[in-house]
PDB file of C-alpha atoms in Angstrom:
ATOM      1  CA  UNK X   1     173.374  74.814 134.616  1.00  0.00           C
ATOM      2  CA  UNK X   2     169.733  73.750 135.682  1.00  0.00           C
ATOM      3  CA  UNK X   3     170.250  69.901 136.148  1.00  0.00           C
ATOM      4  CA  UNK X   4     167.726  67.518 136.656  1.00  0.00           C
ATOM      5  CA  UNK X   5     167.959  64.396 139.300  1.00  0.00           C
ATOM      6  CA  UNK X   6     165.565  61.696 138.847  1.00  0.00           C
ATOM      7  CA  UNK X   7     164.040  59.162 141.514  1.00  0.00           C
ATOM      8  CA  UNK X   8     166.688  56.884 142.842  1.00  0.00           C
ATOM      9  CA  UNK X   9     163.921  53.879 142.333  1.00  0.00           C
ATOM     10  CA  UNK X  10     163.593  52.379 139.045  1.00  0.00           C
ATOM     11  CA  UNK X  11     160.042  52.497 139.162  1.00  0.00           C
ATOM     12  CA  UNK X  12     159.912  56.223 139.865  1.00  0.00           C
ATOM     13  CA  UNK X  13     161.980  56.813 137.570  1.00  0.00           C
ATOM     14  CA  UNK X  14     159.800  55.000 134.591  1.00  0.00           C
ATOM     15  CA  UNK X  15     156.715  56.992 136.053  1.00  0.00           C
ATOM     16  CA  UNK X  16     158.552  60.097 136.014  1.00  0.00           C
ATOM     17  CA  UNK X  17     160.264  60.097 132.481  1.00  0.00           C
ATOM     18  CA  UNK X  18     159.145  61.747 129.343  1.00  0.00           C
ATOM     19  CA  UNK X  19     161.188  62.784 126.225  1.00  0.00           C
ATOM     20  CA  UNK X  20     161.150  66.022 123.858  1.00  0.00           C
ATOM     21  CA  UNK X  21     161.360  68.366 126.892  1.00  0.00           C
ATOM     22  CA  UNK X  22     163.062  71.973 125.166  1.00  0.00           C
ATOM     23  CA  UNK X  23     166.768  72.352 126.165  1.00  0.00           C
ATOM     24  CA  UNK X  24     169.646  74.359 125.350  1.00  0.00           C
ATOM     25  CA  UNK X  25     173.081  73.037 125.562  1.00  0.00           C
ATOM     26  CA  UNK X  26     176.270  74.153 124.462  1.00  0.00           C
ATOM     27  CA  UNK X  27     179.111  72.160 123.458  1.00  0.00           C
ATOM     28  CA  UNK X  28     180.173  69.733 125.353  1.00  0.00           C
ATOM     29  CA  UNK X  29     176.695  69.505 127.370  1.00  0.00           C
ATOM     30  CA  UNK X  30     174.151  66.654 126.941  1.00  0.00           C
ATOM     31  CA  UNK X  31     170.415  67.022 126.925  1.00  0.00           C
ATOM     32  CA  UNK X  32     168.249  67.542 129.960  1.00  0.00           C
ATOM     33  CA  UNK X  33     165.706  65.539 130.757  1.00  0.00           C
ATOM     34  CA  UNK X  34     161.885  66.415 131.193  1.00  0.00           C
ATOM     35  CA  UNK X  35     159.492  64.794 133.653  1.00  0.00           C
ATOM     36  CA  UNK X  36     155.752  64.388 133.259  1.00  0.00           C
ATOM     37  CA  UNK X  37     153.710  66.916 134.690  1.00  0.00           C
ATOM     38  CA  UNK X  38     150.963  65.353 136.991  1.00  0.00           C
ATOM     39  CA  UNK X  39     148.005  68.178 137.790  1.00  0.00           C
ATOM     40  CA  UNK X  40     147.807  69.054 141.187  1.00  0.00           C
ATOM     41  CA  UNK X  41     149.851  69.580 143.752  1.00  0.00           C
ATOM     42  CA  UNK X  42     152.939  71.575 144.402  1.00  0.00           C
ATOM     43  CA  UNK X  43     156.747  72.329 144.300  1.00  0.00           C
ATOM     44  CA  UNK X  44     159.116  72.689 147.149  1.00  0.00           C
ATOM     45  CA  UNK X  45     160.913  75.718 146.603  1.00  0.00           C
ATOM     46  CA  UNK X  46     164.949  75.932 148.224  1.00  0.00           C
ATOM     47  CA  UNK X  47     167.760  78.719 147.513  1.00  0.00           C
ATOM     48  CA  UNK X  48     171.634  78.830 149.111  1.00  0.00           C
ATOM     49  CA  UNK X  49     172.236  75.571 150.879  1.00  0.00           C
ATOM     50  CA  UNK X  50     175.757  76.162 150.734  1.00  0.00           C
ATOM     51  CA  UNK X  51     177.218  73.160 151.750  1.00  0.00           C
ATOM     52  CA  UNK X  52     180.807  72.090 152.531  1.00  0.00           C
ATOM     53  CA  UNK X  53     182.214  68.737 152.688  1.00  0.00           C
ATOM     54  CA  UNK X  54     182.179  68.411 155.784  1.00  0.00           C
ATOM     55  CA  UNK X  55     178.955  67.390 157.995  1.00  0.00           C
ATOM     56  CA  UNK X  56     179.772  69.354 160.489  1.00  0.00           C
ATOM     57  CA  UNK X  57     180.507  72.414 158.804  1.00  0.00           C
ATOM     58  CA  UNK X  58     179.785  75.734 161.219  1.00  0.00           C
ATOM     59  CA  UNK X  59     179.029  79.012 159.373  1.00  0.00           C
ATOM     60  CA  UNK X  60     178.330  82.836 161.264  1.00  0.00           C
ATOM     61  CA  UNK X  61     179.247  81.291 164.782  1.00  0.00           C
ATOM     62  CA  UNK X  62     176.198  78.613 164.897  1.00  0.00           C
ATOM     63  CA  UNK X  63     174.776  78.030 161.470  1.00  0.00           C
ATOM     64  CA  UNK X  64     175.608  74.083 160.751  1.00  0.00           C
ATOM     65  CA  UNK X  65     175.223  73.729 156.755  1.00  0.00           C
ATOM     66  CA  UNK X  66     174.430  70.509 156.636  1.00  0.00           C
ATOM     67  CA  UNK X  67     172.156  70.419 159.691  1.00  0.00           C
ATOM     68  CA  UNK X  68     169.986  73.099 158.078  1.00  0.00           C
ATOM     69  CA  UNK X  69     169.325  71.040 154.790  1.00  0.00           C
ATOM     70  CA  UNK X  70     168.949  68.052 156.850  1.00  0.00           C
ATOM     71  CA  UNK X  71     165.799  69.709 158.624  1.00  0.00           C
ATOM     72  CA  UNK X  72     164.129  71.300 155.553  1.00  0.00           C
ATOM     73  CA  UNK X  73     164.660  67.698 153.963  1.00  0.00           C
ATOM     74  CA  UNK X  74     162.922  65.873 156.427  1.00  0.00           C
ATOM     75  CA  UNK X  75     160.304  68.741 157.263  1.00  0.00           C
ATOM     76  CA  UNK X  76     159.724  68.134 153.240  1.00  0.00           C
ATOM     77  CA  UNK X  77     159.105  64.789 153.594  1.00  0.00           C
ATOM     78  CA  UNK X  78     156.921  65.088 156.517  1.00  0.00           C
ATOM     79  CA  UNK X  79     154.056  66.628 154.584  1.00  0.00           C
ATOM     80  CA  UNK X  80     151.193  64.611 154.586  1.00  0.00           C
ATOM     81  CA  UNK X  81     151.477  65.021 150.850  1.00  0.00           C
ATOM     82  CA  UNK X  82     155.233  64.722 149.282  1.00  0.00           C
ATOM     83  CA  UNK X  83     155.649  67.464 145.862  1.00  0.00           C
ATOM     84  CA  UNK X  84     155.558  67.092 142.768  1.00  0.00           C
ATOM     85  CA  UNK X  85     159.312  68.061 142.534  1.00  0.00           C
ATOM     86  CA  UNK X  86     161.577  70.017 144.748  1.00  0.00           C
ATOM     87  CA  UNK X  87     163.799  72.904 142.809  1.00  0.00           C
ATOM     88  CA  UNK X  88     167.091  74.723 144.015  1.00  0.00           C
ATOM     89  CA  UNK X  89     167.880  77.622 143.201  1.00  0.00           C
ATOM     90  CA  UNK X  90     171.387  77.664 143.180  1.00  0.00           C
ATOM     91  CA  UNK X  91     174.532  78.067 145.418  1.00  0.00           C
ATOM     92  CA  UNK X  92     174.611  74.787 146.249  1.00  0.00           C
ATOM     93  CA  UNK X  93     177.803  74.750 147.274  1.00  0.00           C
ATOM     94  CA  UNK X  94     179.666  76.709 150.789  1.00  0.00           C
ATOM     95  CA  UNK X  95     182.113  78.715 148.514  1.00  0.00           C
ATOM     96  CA  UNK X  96     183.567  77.303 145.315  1.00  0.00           C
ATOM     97  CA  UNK X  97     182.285  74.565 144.622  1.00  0.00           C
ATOM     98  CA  UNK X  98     184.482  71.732 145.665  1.00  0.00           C
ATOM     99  CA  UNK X  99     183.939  68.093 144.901  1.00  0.00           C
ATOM    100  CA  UNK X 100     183.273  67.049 148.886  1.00  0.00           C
ATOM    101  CA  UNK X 101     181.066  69.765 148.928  1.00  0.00           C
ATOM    102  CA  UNK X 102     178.442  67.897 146.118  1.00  0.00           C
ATOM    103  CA  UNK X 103     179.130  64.826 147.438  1.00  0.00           C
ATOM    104  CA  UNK X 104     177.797  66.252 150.688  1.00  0.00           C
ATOM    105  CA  UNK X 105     174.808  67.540 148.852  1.00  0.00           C
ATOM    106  CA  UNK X 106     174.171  64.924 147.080  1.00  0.00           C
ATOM    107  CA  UNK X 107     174.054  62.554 150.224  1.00  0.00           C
ATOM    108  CA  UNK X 108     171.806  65.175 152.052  1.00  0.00           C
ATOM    109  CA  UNK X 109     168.993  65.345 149.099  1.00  0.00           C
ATOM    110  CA  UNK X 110     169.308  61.374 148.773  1.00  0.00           C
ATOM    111  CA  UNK X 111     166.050  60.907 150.982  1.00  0.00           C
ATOM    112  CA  UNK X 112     163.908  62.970 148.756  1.00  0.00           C
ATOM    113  CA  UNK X 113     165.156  60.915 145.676  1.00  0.00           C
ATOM    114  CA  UNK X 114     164.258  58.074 147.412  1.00  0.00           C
ATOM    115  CA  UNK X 115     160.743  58.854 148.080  1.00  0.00           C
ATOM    116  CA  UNK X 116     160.417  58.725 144.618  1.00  0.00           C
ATOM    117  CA  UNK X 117     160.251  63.184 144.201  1.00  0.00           C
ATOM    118  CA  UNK X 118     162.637  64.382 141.021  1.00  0.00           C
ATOM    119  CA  UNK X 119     164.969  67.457 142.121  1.00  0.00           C
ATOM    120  CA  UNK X 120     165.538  70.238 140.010  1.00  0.00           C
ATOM    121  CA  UNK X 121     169.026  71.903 140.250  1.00  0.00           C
ATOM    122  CA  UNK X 122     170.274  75.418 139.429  1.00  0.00           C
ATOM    123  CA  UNK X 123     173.682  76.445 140.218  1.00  0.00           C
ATOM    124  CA  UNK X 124     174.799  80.082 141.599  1.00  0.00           C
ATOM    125  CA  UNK X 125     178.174  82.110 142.061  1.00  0.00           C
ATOM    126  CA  UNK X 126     179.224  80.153 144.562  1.00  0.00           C
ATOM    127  CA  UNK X 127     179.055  76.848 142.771  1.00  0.00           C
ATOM    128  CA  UNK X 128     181.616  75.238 140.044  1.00  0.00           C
ATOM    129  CA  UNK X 129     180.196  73.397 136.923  1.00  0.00           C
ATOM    130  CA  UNK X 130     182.722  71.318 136.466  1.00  0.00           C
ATOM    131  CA  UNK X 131     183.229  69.814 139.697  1.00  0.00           C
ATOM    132  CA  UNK X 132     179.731  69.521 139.680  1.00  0.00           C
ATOM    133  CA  UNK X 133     179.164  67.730 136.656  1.00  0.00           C
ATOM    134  CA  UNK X 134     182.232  65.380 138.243  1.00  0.00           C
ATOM    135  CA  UNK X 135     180.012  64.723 141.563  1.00  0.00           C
ATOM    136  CA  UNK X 136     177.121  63.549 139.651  1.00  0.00           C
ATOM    137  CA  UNK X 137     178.592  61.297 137.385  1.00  0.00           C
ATOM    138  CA  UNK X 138     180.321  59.970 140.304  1.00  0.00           C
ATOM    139  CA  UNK X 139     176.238  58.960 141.830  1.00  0.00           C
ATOM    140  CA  UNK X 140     174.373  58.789 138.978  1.00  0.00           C
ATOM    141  CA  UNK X 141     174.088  58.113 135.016  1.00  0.00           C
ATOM    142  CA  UNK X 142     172.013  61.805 134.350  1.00  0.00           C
ATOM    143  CA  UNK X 143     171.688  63.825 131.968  1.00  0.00           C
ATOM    144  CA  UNK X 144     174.370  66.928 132.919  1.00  0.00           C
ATOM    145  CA  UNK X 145     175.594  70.293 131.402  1.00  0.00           C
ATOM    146  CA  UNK X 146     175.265  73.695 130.811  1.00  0.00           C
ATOM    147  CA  UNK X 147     171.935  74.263 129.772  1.00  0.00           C
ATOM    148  CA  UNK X 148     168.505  75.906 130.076  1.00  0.00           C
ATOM    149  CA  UNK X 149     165.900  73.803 130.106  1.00  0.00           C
ATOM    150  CA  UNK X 150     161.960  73.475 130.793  1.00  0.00           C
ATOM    151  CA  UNK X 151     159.991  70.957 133.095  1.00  0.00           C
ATOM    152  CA  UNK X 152     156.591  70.487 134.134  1.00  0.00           C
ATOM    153  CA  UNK X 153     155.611  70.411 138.090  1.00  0.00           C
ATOM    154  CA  UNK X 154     152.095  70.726 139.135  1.00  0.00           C
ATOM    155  CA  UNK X 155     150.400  71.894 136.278  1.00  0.00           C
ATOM    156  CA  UNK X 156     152.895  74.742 135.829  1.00  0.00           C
ATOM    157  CA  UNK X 157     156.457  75.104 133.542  1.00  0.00           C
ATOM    158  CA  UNK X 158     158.989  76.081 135.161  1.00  0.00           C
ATOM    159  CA  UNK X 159     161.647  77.461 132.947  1.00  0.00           C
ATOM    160  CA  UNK X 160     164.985  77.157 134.726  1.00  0.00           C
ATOM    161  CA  UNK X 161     168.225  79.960 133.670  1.00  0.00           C
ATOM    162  CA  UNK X 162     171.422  79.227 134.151  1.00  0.00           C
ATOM    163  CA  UNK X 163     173.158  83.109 135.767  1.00  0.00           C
ATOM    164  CA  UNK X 164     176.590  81.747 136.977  1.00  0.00           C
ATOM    165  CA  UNK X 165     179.330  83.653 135.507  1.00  0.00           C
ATOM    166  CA  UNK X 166     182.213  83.379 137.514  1.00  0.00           C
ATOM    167  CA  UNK X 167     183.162  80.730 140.409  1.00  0.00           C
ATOM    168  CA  UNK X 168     183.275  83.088 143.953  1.00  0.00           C
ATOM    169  CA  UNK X 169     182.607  86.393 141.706  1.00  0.00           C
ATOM    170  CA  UNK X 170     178.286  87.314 142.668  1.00  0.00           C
ATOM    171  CA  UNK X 171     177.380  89.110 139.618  1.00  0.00           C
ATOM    172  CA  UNK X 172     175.265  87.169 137.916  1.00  0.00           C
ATOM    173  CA  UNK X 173     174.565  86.739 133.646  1.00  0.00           C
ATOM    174  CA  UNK X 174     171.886  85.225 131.508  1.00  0.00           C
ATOM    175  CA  UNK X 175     173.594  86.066 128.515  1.00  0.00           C
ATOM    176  CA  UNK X 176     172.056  86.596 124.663  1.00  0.00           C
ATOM    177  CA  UNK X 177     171.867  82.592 124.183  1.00  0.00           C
ATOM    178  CA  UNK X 178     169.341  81.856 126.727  1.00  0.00           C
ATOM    179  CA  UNK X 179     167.416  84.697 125.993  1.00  0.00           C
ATOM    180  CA  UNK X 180     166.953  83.959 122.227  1.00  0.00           C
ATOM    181  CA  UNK X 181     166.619  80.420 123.831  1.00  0.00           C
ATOM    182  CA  UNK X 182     163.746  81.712 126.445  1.00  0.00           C
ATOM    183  CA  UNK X 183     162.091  83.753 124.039  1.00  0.00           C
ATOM    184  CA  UNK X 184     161.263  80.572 121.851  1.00  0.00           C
ATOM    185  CA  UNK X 185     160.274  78.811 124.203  1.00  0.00           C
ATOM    186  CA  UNK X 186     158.140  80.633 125.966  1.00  0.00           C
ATOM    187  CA  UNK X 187     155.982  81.207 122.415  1.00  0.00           C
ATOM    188  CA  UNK X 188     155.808  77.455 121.893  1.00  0.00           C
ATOM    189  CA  UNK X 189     153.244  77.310 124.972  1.00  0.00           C
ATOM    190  CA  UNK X 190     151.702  80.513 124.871  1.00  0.00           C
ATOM    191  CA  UNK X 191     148.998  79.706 126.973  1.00  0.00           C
ATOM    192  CA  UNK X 192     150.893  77.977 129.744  1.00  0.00           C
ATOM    193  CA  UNK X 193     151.254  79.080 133.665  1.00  0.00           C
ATOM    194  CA  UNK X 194     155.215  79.379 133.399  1.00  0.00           C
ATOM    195  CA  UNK X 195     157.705  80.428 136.284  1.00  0.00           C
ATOM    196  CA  UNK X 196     160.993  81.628 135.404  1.00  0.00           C
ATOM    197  CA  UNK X 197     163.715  80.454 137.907  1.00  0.00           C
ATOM    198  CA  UNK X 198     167.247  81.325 138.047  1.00  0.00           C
ATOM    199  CA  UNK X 199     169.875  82.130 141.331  1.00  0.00           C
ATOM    200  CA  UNK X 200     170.501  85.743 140.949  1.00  0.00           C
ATOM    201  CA  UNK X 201     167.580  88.566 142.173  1.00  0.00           C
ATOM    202  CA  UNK X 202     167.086  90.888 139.093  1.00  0.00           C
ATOM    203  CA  UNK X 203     168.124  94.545 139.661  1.00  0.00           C
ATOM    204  CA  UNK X 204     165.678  97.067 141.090  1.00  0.00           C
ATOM    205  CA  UNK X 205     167.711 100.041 139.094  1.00  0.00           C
ATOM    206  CA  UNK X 206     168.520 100.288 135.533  1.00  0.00           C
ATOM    207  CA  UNK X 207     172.437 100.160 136.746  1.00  0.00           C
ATOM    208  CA  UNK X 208     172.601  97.119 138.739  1.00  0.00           C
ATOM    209  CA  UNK X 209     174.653  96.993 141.831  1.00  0.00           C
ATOM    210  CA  UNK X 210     177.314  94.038 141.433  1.00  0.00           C
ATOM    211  CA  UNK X 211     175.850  91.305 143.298  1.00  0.00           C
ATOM    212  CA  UNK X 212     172.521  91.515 140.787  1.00  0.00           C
ATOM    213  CA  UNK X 213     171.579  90.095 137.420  1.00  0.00           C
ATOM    214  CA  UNK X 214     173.603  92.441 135.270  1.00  0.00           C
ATOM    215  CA  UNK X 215     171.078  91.921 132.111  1.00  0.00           C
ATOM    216  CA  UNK X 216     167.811  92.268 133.737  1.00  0.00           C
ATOM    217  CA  UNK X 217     166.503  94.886 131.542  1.00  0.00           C
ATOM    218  CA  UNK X 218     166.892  92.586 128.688  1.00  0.00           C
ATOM    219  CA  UNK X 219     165.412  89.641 130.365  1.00  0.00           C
ATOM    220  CA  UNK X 220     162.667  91.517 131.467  1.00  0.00           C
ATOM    221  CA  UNK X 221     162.575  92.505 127.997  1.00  0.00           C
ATOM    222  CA  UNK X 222     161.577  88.948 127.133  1.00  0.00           C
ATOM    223  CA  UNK X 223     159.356  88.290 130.105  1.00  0.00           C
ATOM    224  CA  UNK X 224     157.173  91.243 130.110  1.00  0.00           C
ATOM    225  CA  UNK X 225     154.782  91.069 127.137  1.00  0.00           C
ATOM    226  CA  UNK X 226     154.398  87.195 127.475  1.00  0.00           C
ATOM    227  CA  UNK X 227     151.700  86.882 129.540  1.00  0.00           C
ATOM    228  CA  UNK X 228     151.943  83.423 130.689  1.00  0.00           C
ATOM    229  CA  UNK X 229     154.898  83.910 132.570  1.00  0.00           C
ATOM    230  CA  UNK X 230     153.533  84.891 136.013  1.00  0.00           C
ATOM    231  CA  UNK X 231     156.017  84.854 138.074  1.00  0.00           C
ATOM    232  CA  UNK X 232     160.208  85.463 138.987  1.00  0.00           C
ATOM    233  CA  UNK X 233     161.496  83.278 141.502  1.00  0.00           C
ATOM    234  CA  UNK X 234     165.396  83.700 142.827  1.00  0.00           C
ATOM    235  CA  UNK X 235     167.872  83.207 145.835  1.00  0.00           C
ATOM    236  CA  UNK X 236     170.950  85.047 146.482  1.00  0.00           C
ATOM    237  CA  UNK X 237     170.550  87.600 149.037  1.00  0.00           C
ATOM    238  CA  UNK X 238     169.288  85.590 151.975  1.00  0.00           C
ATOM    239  CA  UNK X 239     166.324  87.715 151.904  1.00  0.00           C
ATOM    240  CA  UNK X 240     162.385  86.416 151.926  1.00  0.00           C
ATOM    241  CA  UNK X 241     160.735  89.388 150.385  1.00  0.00           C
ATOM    242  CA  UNK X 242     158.050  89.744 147.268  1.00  0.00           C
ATOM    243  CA  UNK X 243     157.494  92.095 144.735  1.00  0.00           C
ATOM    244  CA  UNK X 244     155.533  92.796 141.374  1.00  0.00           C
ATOM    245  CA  UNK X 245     157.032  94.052 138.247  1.00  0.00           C
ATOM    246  CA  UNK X 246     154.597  95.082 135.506  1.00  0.00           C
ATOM    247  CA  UNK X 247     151.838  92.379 137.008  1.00  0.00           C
ATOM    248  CA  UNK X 248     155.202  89.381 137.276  1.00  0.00           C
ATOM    249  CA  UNK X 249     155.490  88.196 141.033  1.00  0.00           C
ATOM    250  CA  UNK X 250     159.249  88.617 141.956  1.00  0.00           C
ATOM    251  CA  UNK X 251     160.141  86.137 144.961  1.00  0.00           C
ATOM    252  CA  UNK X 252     163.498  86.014 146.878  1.00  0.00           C
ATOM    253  CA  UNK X 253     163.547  82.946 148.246  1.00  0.00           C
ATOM    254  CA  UNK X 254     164.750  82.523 152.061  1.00  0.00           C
ATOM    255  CA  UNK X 255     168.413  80.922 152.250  1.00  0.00           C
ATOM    256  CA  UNK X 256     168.819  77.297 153.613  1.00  0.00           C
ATOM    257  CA  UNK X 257     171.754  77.753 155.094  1.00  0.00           C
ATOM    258  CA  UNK X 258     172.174  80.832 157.121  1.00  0.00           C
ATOM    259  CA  UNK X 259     171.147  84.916 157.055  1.00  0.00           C
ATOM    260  CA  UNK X 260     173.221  87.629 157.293  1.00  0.00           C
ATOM    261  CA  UNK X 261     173.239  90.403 160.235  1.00  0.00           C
ATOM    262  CA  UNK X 262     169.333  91.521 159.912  1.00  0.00           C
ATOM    263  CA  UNK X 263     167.729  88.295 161.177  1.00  0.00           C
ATOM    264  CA  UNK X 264     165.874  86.257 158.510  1.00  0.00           C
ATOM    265  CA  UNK X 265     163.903  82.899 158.065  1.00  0.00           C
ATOM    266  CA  UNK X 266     165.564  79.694 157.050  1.00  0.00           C
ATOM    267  CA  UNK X 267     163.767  77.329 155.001  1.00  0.00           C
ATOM    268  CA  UNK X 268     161.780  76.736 151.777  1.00  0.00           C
ATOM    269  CA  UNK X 269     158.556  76.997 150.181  1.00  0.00           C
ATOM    270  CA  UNK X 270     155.364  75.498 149.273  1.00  0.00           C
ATOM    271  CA  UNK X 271     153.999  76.653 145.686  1.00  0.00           C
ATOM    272  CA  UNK X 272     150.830  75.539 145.247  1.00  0.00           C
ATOM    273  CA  UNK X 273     148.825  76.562 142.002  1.00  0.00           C
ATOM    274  CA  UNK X 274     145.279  77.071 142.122  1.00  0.00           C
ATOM    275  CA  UNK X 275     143.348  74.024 139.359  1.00  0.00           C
ATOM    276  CA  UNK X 276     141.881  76.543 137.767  1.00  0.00           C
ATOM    277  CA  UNK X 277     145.039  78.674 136.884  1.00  0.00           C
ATOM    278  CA  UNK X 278     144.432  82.331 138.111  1.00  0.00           C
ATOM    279  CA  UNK X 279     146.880  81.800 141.184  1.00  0.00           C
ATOM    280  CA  UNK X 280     149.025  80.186 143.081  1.00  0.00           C
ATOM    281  CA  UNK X 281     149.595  80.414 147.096  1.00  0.00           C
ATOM    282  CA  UNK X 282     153.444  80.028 148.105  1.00  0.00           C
ATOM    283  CA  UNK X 283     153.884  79.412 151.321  1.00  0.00           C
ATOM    284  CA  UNK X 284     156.775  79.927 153.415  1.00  0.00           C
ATOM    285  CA  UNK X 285     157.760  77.189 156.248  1.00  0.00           C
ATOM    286  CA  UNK X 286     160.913  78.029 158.769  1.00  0.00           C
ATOM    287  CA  UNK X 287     163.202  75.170 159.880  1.00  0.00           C
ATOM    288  CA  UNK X 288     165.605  78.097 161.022  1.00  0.00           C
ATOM    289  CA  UNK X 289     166.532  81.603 161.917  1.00  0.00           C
ATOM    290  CA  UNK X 290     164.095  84.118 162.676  1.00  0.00           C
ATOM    291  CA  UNK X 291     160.548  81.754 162.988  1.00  0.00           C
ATOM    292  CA  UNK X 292     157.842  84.777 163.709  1.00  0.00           C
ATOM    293  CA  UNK X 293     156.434  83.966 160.189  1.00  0.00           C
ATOM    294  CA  UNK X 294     156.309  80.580 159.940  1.00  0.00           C
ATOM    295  CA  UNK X 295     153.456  79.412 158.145  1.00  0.00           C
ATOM    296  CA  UNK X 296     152.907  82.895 156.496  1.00  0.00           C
ATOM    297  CA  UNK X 297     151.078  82.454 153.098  1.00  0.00           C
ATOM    298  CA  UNK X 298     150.324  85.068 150.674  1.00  0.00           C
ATOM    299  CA  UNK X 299     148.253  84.629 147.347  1.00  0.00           C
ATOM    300  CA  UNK X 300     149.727  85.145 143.924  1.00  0.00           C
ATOM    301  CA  UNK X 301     147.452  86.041 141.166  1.00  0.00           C
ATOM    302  CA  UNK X 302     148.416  85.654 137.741  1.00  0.00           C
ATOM    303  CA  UNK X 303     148.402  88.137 135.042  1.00  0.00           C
ATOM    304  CA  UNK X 304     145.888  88.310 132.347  1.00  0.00           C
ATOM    305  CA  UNK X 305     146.998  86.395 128.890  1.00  0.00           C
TER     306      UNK X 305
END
């Protein structure tokens, strides 16, 4: 349910705006919006904020939820240059998605909205659609649903998958609707940089464990001779790892909100595509957990067309 949360400030909002951005819905759902691309610049990349309703919410023995998000925010918006959009990568949410627990989020990410920088929302296995939907209209007048849907950041598309299947269950589905629905429209811009992002990490054996992307043989099916996508980005496991898969980056984000028992960064990341579109850098910056590679940076380079 990729949602998209424009700038709080009229103005920004105006700037930001453009129509006939590809969608899918299903019944029930309205249309997502699409913002402008502006060339240049970069996209703040989150995954797993997992936060509960209340502020001061204490995970693992020391992990505060909201404290975490709170510091990424504001190391964000301490850049000396803000990005083109931020995008999260789903489990927004502590454990099923409860209506305080959006209305936490939502307060949290209000600084970034107010700086004028759209957000880009995916939801994960730990999130609820419903009460989600319910949150925002409750803040803002946006377009909502369940949908996959396209925007520009950067000079890049990022095409944004919607894997939730089941509220507190982790497998995660794309499903034979967004895939007929990615397919098309990943051969209306052919020629493109395009990122794929969704929660779930795709499985790394043709019978994937439960907590994977049970159809990732037949998205890969889609992805893999179309050239422009580049690159898989994902959340879920808490891990910050890379990988190639027949020449497409696969990146598992770091969490926001806590690791597991094998210490791990906290934080997000800086994707920043080269102008001349053979690369990107992503950088990864730690507001948490284990810090020894802070700062680390590592160079992407696209496939061929």
């Amino acid at each position: 349910m990729p949602i998209h949360l424009p700038p709080t400030s009229r103005r920004a909002f105006l700037q930001s705006l453009a129509f006939g951005g590809a969608a899918l819905t299903v019944p029930g759902a309205r249309a997502a919006l699409a913002l402008r691309d502006e060339p240049g610049g970069y996209v703040a990349l989150l995954a797993d904020c997992h936060i509960d309703a209340s502020p001061d919410k204490v995970v693992r023995q020391h992990f505060n939820l909201s404290a975490n998000l709170r510091a990424v925010v504001d190391d964000i918006l301490a850049q000396p240059k803000p990005p083109a959009a931020v995008a999260v990568l789903g489990d927004l949410a502590l454990k099923d998605g409860q209506s305080g627990d959006y209305s936490q989020f939502l307060s949290l990410l209000k600084p970034i909205r107010e700086r004028g920088i759209p957000v880009h929302l995916t939801l994960g296995n730990h999130d609820d659609r419903d009460h989600f939907r319910q949150a925002i209209d409750r803040h803002d007048d946006v377009a909502a649903g369940h949908c996959a849907s396209v925007v520009d950041a950067a000079g890049l598309r990022l095409a944004m998958l919607d894997t939730l299947d089941h509220v507190n269950d982790v497998p995660g589905v794309v499903g034979e609707g967004q895939l007929a629905w990615l397919s098309k429209t990943l051969d209306a811009a052919p020629n493109v940089p395009t990122l794929v992002l969704m929660h779930h990490h795709p499985s790394p054996t043709p019978e994937p464990p439960k907590g994977a992307l049970q159809d990732t043989a037949a998205l890969m099916d889609v992805i893999r001779p179309r050239k422009q996508v580049k690159a898989l980005l994902f959340g879920h496991t808490h891990v910050w790892q890379r990988s190639e898969v027949d020449g497409v980056h696969c990146v598992n984000l770091p969490a926001v909100a806590y690791h597991f028992e094998t210490p791990q960064p906290l934080g997000w990341c800086r994707l920043e595509p080269r102008r001349d579109g053979s690369a990107a850098t992503i950088e990864l910056n730690c507001t948490g957990g284990e810090r020894t590679r802070d700062g680390e940076r590592v160079e992407l380079t696209w496939r061929g067309a």
